[in-house]
Coordinates of N, CA and C in Angstrom, one line a residue:
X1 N 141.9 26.1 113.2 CA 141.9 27.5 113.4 C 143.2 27.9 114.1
X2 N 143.6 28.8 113.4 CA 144.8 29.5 114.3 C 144.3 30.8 115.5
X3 N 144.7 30.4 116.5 CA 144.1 31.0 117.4 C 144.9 32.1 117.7
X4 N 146.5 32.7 116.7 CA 146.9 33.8 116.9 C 146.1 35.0 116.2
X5 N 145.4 34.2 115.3 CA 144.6 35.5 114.4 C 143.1 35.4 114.1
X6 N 143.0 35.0 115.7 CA 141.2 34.8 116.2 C 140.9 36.2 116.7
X7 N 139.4 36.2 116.9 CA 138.8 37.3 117.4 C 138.8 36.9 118.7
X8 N 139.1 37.9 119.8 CA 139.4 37.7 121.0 C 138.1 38.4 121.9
X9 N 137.8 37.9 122.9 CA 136.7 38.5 123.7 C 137.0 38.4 124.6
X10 N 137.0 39.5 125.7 CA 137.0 39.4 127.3 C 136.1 38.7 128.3
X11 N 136.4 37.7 129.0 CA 135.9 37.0 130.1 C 136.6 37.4 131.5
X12 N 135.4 37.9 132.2 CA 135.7 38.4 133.5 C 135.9 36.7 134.1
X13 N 137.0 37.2 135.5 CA 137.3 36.0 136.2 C 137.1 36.4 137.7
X14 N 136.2 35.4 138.1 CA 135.8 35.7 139.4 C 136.1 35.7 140.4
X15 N 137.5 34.9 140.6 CA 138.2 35.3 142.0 C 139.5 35.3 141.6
X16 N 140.3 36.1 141.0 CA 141.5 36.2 140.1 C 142.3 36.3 141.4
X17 N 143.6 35.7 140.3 CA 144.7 35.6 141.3 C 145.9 36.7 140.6
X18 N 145.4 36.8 139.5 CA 146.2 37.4 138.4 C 145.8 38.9 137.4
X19 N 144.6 38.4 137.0 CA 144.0 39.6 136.1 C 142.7 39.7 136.0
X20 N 141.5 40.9 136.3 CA 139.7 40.7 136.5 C 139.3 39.9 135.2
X21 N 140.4 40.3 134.3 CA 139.4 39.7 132.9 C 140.8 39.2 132.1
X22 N 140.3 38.2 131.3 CA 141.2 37.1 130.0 C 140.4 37.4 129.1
X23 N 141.7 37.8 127.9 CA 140.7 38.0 126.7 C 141.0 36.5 126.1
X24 N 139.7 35.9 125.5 CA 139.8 34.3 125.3 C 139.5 34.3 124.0
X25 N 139.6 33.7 122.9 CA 139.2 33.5 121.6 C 137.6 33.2 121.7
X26 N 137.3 34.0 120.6 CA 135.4 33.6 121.0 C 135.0 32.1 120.4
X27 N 135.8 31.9 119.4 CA 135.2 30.2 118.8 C 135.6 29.5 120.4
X28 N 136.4 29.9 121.4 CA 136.5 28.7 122.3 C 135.4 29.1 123.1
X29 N 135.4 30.5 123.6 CA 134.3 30.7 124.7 C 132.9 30.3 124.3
X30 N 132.6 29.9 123.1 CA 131.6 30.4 122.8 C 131.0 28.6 122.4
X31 N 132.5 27.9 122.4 CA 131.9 26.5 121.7 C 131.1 25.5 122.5
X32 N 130.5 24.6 122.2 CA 129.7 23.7 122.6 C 130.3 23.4 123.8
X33 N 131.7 22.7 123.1 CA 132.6 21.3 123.8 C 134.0 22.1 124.1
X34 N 134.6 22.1 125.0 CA 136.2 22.7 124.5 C 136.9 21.5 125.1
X35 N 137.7 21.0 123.9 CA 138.7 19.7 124.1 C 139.7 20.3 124.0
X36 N 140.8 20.0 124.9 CA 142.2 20.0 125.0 C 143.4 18.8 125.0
X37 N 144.3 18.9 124.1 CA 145.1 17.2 124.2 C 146.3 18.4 124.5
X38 N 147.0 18.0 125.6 CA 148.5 18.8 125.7 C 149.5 17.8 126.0
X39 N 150.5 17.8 125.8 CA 152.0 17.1 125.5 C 152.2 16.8 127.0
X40 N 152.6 15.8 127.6 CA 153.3 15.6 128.9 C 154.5 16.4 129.2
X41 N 154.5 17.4 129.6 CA 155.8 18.1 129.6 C 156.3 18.3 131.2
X42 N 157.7 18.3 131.1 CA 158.1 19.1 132.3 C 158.3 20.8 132.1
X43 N 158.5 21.4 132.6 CA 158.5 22.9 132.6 C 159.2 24.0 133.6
X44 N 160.1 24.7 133.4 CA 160.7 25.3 133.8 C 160.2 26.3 134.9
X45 N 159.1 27.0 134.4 CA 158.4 28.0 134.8 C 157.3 27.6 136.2
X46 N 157.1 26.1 135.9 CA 155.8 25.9 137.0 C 155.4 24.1 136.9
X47 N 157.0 23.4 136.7 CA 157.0 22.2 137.0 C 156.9 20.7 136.1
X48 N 155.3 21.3 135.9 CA 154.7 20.5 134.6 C 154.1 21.3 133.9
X49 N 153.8 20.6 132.8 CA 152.8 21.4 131.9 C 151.8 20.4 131.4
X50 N 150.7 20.2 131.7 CA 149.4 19.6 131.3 C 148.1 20.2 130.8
X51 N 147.4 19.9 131.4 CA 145.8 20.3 131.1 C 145.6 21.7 131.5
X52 N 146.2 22.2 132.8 CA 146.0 24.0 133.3 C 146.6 24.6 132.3
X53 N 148.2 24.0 132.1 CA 149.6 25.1 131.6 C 148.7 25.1 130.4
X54 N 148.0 23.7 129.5 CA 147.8 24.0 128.0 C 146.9 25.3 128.0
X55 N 146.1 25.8 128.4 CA 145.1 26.7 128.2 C 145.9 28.0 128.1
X56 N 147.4 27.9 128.5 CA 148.0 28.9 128.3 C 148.1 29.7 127.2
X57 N 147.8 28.8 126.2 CA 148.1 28.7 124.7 C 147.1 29.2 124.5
X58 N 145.6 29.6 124.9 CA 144.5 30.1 124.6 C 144.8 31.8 124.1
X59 N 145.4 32.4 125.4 CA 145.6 33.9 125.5 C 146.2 34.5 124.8
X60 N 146.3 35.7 124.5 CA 147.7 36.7 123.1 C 148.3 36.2 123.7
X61 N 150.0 36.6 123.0 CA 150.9 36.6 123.3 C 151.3 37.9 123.7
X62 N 150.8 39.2 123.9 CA 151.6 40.4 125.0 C 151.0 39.7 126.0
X63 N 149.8 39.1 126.7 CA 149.5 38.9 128.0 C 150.6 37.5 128.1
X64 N 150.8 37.1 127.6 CA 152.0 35.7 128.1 C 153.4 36.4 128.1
X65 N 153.2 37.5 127.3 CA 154.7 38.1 127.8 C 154.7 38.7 128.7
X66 N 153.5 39.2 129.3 CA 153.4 40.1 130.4 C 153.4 39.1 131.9
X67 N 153.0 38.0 131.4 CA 152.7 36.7 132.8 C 154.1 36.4 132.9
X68 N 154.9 36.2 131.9 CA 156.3 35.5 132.4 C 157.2 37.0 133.1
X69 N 157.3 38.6 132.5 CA 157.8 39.2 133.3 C 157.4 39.9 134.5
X70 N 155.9 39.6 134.6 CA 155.3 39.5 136.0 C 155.5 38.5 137.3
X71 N 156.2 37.1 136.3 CA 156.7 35.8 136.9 C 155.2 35.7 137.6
X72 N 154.0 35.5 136.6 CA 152.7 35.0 137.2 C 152.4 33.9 136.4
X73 N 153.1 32.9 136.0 CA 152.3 32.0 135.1 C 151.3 31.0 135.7
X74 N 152.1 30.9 137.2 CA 150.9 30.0 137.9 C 149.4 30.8 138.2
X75 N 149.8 32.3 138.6 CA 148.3 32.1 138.5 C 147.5 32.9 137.6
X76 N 148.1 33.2 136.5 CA 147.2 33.1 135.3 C 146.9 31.8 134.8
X77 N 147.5 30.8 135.0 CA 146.9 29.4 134.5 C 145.5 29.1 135.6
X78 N 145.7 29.4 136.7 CA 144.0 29.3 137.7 C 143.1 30.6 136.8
X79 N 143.4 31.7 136.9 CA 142.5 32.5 136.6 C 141.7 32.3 135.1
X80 N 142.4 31.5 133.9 CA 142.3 31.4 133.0 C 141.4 29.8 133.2
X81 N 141.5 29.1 133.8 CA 140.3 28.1 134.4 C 139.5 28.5 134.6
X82 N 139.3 29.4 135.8 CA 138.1 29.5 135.9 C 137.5 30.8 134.6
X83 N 138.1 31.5 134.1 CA 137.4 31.8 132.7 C 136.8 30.9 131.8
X84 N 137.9 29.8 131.6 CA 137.2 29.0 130.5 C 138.0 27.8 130.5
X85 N 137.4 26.8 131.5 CA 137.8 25.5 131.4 C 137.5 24.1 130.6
X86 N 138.5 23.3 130.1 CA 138.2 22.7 128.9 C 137.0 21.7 129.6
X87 N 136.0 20.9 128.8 CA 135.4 19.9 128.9 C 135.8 18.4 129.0
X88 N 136.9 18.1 127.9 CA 137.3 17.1 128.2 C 138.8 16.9 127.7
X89 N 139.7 15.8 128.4 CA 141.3 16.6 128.0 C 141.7 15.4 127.4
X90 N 142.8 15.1 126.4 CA 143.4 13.5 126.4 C 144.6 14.4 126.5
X91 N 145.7 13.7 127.5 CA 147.0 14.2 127.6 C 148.1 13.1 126.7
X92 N 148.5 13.7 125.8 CA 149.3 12.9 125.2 C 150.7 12.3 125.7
X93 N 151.0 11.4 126.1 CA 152.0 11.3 126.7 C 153.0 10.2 125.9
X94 N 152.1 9.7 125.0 CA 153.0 8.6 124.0 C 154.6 9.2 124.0
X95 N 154.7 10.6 123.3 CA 155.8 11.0 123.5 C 156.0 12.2 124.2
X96 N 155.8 12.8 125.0 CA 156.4 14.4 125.8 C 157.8 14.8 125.5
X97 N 158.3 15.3 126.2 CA 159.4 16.6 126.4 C 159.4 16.8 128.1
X98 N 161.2 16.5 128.2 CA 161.3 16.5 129.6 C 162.5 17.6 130.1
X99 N 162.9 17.7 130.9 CA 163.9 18.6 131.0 C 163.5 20.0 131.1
X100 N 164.1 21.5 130.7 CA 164.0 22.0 131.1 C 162.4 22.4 130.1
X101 N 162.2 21.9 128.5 CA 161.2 21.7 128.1 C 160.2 22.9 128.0
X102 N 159.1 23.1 128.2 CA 158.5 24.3 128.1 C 158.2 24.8 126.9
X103 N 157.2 25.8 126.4 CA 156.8 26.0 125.2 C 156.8 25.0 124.3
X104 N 157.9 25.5 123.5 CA 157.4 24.5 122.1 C 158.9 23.6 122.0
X105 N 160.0 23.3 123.1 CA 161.3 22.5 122.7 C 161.1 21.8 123.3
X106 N 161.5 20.6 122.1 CA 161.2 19.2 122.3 C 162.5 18.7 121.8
X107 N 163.7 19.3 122.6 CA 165.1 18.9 122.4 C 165.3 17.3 123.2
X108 N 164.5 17.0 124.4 CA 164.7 15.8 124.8 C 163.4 15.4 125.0
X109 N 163.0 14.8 123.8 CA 161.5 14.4 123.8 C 162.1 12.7 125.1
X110 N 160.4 12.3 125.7 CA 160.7 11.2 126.6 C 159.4 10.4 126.0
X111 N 159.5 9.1 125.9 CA 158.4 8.5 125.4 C 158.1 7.4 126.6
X112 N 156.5 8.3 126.8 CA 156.3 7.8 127.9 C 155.2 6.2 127.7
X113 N 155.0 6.6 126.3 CA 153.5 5.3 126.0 C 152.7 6.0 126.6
X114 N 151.9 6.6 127.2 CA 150.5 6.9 128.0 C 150.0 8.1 126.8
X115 N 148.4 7.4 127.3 CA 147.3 8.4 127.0 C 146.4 8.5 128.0
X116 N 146.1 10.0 128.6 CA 145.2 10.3 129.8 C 143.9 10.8 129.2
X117 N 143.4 10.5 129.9 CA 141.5 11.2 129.5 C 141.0 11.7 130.9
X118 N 140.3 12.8 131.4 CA 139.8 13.3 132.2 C 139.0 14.4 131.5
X119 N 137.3 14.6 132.5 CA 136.8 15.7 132.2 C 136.8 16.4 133.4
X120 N 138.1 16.5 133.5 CA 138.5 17.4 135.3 C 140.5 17.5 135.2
X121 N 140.1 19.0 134.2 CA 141.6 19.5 134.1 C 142.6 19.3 135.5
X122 N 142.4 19.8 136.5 CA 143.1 19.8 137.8 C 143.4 18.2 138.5
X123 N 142.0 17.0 138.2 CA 142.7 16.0 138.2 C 143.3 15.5 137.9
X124 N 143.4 15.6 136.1 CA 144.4 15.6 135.2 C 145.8 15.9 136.0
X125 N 146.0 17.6 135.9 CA 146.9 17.9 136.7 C 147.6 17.3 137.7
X126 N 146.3 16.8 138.9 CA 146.8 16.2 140.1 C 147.5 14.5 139.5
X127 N 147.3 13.8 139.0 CA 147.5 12.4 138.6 C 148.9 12.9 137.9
X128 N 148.7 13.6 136.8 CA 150.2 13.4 135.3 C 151.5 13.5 136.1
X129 N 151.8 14.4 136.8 CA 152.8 14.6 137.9 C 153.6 13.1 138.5
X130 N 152.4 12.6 139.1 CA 153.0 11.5 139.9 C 153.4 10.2 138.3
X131 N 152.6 10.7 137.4 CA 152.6 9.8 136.1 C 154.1 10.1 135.9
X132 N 154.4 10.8 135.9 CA 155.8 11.5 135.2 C 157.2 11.2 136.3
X133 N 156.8 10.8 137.8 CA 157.6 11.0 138.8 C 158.1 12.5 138.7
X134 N 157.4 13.8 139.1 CA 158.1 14.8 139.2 C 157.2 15.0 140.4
X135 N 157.4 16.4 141.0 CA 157.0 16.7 142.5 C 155.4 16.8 142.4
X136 N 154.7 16.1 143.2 CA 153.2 16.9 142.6 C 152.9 18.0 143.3
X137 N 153.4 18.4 144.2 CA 153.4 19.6 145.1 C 153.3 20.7 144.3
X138 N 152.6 21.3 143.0 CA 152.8 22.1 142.3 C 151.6 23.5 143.0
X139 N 152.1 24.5 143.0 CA 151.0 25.9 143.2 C 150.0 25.3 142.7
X140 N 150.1 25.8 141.5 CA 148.7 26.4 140.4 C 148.1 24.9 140.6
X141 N 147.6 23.8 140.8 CA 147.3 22.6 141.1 C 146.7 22.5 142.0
X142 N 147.0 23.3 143.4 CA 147.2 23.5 144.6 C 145.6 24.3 144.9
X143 N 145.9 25.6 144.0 CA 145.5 26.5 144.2 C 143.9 25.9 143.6
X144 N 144.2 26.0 142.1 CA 143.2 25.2 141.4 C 142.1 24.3 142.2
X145 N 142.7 23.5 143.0 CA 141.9 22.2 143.7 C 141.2 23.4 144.6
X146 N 142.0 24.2 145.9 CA 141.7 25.2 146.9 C 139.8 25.6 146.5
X147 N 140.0 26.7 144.8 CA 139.4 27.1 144.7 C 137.9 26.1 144.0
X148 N 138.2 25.1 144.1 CA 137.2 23.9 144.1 C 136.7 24.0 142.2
X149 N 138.0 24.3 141.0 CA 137.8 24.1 139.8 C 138.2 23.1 139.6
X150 N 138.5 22.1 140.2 CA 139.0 20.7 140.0 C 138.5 20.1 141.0
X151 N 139.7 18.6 141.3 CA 139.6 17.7 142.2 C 141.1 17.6 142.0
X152 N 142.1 18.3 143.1 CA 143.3 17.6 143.5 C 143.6 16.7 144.4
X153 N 142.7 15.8 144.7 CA 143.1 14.9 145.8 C 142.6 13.1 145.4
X154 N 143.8 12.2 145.0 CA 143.9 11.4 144.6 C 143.3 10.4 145.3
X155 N 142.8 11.0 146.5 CA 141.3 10.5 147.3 C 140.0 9.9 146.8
X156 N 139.9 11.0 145.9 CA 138.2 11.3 144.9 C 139.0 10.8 143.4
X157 N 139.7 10.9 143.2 CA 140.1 10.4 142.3 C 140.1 9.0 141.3
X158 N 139.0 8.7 140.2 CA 139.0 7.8 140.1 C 140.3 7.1 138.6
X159 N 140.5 6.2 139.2 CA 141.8 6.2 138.1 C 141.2 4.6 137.2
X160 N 141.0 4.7 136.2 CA 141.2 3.4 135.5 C 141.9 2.6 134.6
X161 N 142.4 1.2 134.6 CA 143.5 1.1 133.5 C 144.2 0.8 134.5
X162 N 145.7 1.1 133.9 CA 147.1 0.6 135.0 C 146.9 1.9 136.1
X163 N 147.6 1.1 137.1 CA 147.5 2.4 138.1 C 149.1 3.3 137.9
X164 N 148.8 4.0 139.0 CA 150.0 5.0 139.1 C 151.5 4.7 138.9
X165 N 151.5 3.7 139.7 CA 152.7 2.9 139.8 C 153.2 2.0 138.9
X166 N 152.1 1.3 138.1 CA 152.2 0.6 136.9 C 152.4 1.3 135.6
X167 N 152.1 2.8 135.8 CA 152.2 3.5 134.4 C 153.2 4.8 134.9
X168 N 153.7 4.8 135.8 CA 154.7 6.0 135.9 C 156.1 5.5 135.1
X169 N 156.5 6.4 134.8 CA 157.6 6.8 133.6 C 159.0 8.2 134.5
X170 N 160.1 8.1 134.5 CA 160.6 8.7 135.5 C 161.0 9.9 134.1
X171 N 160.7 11.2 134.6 CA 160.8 12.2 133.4 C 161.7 12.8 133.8
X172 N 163.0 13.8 133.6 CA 164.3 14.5 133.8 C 163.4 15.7 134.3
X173 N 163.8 16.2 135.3 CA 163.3 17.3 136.4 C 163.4 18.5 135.2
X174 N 163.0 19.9 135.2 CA 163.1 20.6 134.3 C 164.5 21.4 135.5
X175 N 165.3 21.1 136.5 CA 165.8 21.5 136.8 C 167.5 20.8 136.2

């Protein structure tokens, strides 16, 4: 399904950081299961891009043009969680995009080998970061865990497979 020429429906968001309501595609709001696989990226705008940033890709494009000249993309990626958070994620990391990266250029793709699975986008979040060596100190991550739509603390976190240190990949800063 192409989700630029979906029928869109508004989902109020209950403790917005950004906007009262996201208009979301109704096949997603509406589906059983919502899976997400997003690219290991670095990103310009808000560090990384994983499991939160992918949902970006849900919303029109005037409201993403309106998030970047608002310079709110962090917290439209929380508000857009709690609208409508995926069920279960695989992050593709075999090959990502490092560097300044973002959207859709994949001028310095990085091949990382990794595949992540989580059904806890913000963990996701919390873990890929340190996967990638980039700062995990990210807002929208931050904020995300705060508002208790995740688990950001590699405390609770259960990790299976190689650990952190056995599977991190050093990714080019988007800086």
């Amino acid at each position: 399904m192409d989700l630029d020429y979906a029928e869109f429906v508004d989902v109020p968001v209950k403790n917005p950081l950004y906007l009262d309501t996201i208009a979301l595609p109704r096949a997603v709001v509406e589906a059983d299961v919502y899976i997400s696989v997003p690219v290991l990226k670095t990103h310009v705008s808000c560090g990384v891009s994983i499991a939160l940033k992918n949902s970006f890709g849900l919303v029109p494009d005037d409201t993403k043009i309106q998030a970047h000249r608002d310079n709110a993309i962090e917290e439209i990626l929380v508000d857009i969680a709690q609208a409508k958070s995926p069920d279960l994620i695989f992050a593709d990391g075999r090959i990502g995009a490092e560097g300044v990266a973002g959207g859709s250029d994949f001028r310095f793709p990085k091949a990382a080998n990794l595949i992540c699975v989580s059904d806890d986008p913000v963990a996701m979040d919390a873990v890929c970061p340190r996967l990638m060596r980039q700062n995990p100190r990210v807002r929208y991550i931050q904020w995300a865990g705060e508002m208790m739509l995740g688990n950001d603390s590699l405390d609770y976190i259960n990790i299976h497979g190689l650990s952190i240190d056995e599977a991190s990949v050093q990714f080019m800063s988007p800086a």
